Short mmCIF file of C-alpha atoms in Angstrom, two decimals:
data_model
loop_
_atom_site.label_atom_id
_atom_site.label_comp_id
_atom_site.label_asym_id
_atom_site.label_seq_id
_atom_site.Cartn_x
_atom_site.Cartn_y
_atom_site.Cartn_z
CA UNK Q 1 81.11 83.88 142.29
CA UNK Q 2 79.86 80.91 144.29
CA UNK Q 3 76.28 79.89 143.52
CA UNK Q 4 73.90 79.96 146.46
CA UNK Q 5 71.85 76.78 146.67
CA UNK Q 6 68.19 77.05 147.63
CA UNK Q 7 67.13 74.17 149.84
CA UNK Q 8 63.63 73.35 150.99
CA UNK Q 9 63.57 71.56 154.35
CA UNK Q 10 60.49 69.51 155.27
CA UNK Q 11 60.14 68.57 158.90
CA UNK Q 12 57.59 68.44 161.65
CA UNK Q 13 58.49 66.98 165.04
CA UNK Q 14 62.13 66.58 163.92
CA UNK Q 15 62.70 70.20 162.89
CA UNK Q 16 64.79 71.02 165.99
CA UNK Q 17 66.55 67.68 166.41
CA UNK Q 18 70.24 66.95 166.19
CA UNK Q 19 70.21 64.82 163.02
CA UNK Q 20 68.71 67.69 161.00
CA UNK Q 21 70.82 70.37 162.68
CA UNK Q 22 73.96 68.31 161.99
CA UNK Q 23 73.04 67.99 158.31
CA UNK Q 24 72.45 71.74 158.04
CA UNK Q 25 75.82 72.45 159.74
CA UNK Q 26 77.54 70.01 157.36
CA UNK Q 27 76.04 71.73 154.34
CA UNK Q 28 76.89 75.19 155.67
CA UNK Q 29 80.54 74.13 155.85
CA UNK Q 30 80.45 73.06 152.18
CA UNK Q 31 79.01 76.21 150.61
CA UNK Q 32 76.46 79.00 150.57
CA UNK Q 33 72.82 78.03 150.80
CA UNK Q 34 69.45 79.53 151.61
CA UNK Q 35 67.04 77.35 153.58
CA UNK Q 36 63.28 77.45 153.88
CA UNK Q 37 61.49 75.16 156.33
CA UNK Q 38 57.98 74.00 155.57
CA UNK Q 39 56.24 72.36 158.51
CA UNK Q 40 52.93 70.65 157.76
CA UNK Q 41 50.17 71.48 160.22
CA UNK Q 42 49.32 68.79 162.78
CA UNK Q 43 45.63 68.17 163.37
CA UNK Q 44 44.88 65.52 166.02
CA UNK Q 45 42.08 63.08 166.70
CA UNK Q 46 38.88 63.58 164.71
CA UNK Q 47 40.25 66.87 163.37
CA UNK Q 48 42.54 64.80 161.10
CA UNK Q 49 39.41 63.53 159.34
CA UNK Q 50 36.71 66.15 159.83
CA UNK Q 51 38.47 69.50 159.40
CA UNK Q 52 42.25 69.06 159.00
CA UNK Q 53 42.63 72.33 157.10
CA UNK Q 54 41.35 74.29 160.10
CA UNK Q 55 43.28 72.66 162.95
CA UNK Q 56 46.83 71.96 163.99
CA UNK Q 57 48.31 75.20 162.67
CA UNK Q 58 48.91 76.72 166.11
CA UNK Q 59 50.83 73.69 167.37
CA UNK Q 60 52.93 73.59 164.20
CA UNK Q 61 53.53 77.34 164.53
CA UNK Q 62 54.96 76.86 168.02
CA UNK Q 63 57.31 74.12 166.76
CA UNK Q 64 58.29 76.32 163.81
CA UNK Q 65 59.10 79.26 166.11
CA UNK Q 66 61.26 76.97 168.24
CA UNK Q 67 63.08 75.41 165.26
CA UNK Q 68 63.91 78.49 163.17
CA UNK Q 69 66.51 80.02 165.54
CA UNK Q 70 68.21 76.63 165.93
CA UNK Q 71 68.30 76.06 162.17
CA UNK Q 72 69.52 79.63 161.64
CA UNK Q 73 72.39 79.04 164.06
CA UNK Q 74 73.28 75.77 162.32
CA UNK Q 75 73.13 77.34 158.85
CA UNK Q 76 74.96 80.51 159.78
CA UNK Q 77 72.31 82.47 157.86
CA UNK Q 78 68.64 83.30 158.34
CA UNK Q 79 66.35 80.34 157.75
CA UNK Q 80 62.80 81.19 156.74
CA UNK Q 81 59.79 79.02 157.38
CA UNK Q 82 56.08 78.50 157.13
CA UNK Q 83 53.32 76.23 158.37
CA UNK Q 84 51.97 74.32 155.41
CA UNK Q 85 49.04 72.10 154.59
CA UNK Q 86 48.20 69.16 156.86
CA UNK Q 87 49.07 66.93 153.89
CA UNK Q 88 52.90 66.82 153.83
CA UNK Q 89 53.10 66.18 150.08
CA UNK Q 90 50.70 69.05 149.46
CA UNK Q 91 52.73 71.32 151.75
CA UNK Q 92 55.91 70.50 149.80
CA UNK Q 93 54.22 70.90 146.41
CA UNK Q 94 52.84 74.30 147.46
CA UNK Q 95 56.29 75.47 148.56
CA UNK Q 96 57.96 74.19 145.37
CA UNK Q 97 55.34 75.90 143.23
CA UNK Q 98 55.91 79.23 145.02
CA UNK Q 99 59.72 79.17 145.08
CA UNK Q 100 62.71 77.94 143.15
CA UNK Q 101 64.62 75.22 144.97
CA UNK Q 102 67.63 73.13 144.02
CA UNK Q 103 67.01 70.36 146.51
CA UNK Q 104 64.69 69.10 149.23
CA UNK Q 105 65.69 67.71 152.63
CA UNK Q 106 63.07 65.55 154.34
CA UNK Q 107 63.58 64.99 158.06
CA UNK Q 108 61.59 62.14 159.62
CA UNK Q 109 61.14 60.26 162.84
CA UNK Q 110 62.72 56.80 163.14
CA UNK Q 111 61.30 54.21 160.73
CA UNK Q 112 59.35 52.34 163.43
CA UNK Q 113 57.19 55.41 164.19
CA UNK Q 114 57.40 57.55 161.05
CA UNK Q 115 54.08 57.93 159.25
CA UNK Q 116 55.93 59.76 156.46
CA UNK Q 117 58.16 56.75 155.79
CA UNK Q 118 55.18 54.38 155.90
CA UNK Q 119 53.56 56.56 153.24
CA UNK Q 120 56.84 56.60 151.24
CA UNK Q 121 56.79 60.40 151.32
CA UNK Q 122 60.44 60.86 150.22
CA UNK Q 123 59.78 58.97 146.95
CA UNK Q 124 56.58 60.89 146.34
CA UNK Q 125 58.41 64.18 146.90
CA UNK Q 126 61.11 62.98 144.49
CA UNK Q 127 58.45 62.83 141.78
CA UNK Q 128 58.39 66.64 141.92
CA UNK Q 129 61.73 66.52 140.06
CA UNK Q 130 64.21 67.72 142.67
CA UNK Q 131 66.93 65.73 144.44
CA UNK Q 132 65.77 64.55 147.87
CA UNK Q 133 67.92 63.85 150.90
CA UNK Q 134 66.37 61.91 153.76
CA UNK Q 135 67.51 62.79 157.27
CA UNK Q 136 66.46 59.98 159.58
CA UNK Q 137 67.82 59.06 163.02
CA UNK Q 138 68.12 55.43 161.87
CA UNK Q 139 70.35 56.20 158.87
CA UNK Q 140 71.63 59.77 159.18
CA UNK Q 141 71.43 61.85 155.99
CA UNK Q 142 71.31 59.89 152.75
CA UNK Q 143 69.99 60.51 149.26
CA UNK Q 144 66.54 58.99 149.20
CA UNK Q 145 66.83 55.68 147.32
CA UNK Q 146 66.20 55.90 143.60
CA UNK Q 147 65.42 59.60 143.67
CA UNK Q 148 68.60 60.63 141.89
CA UNK Q 149 67.09 59.08 138.72
CA UNK Q 150 63.81 60.93 139.17
CA UNK Q 151 65.63 64.23 139.60
CA UNK Q 152 67.89 63.60 136.60
CA UNK Q 153 64.85 63.11 134.36
CA UNK Q 154 63.24 66.46 135.16
#
């Protein structure tokens, strides 16, 4: 019997974009997988500093509701999702601690505007011990550099 992979997808503004949908379609053609999307909340302005835990969830919830049907269609199976912490690494760590995943896909904006890439989020997520694939409009879908070693040492 074919093993079903469990894949955690981390995206915010790129959750319903073609690079991520293409990667999900490609994986669906390879084998069975279950996908769960975690979308960090998005506080703006002073809310990012003063009360980030309390703001930005509604906006992220709207993006999540828009993305889930598109991801479900690409995957050919129901994709679940949640709005996570405003801190993307914290949102991923929370999801990993609550579920069992085989891999993490991180979808980002292009390098010139991606805060996640400036913070080196894919490498930090790799420290959680799972293989990480970066989906980025500049490069397509690639294993995040050096993370194969981090995942192998788990």
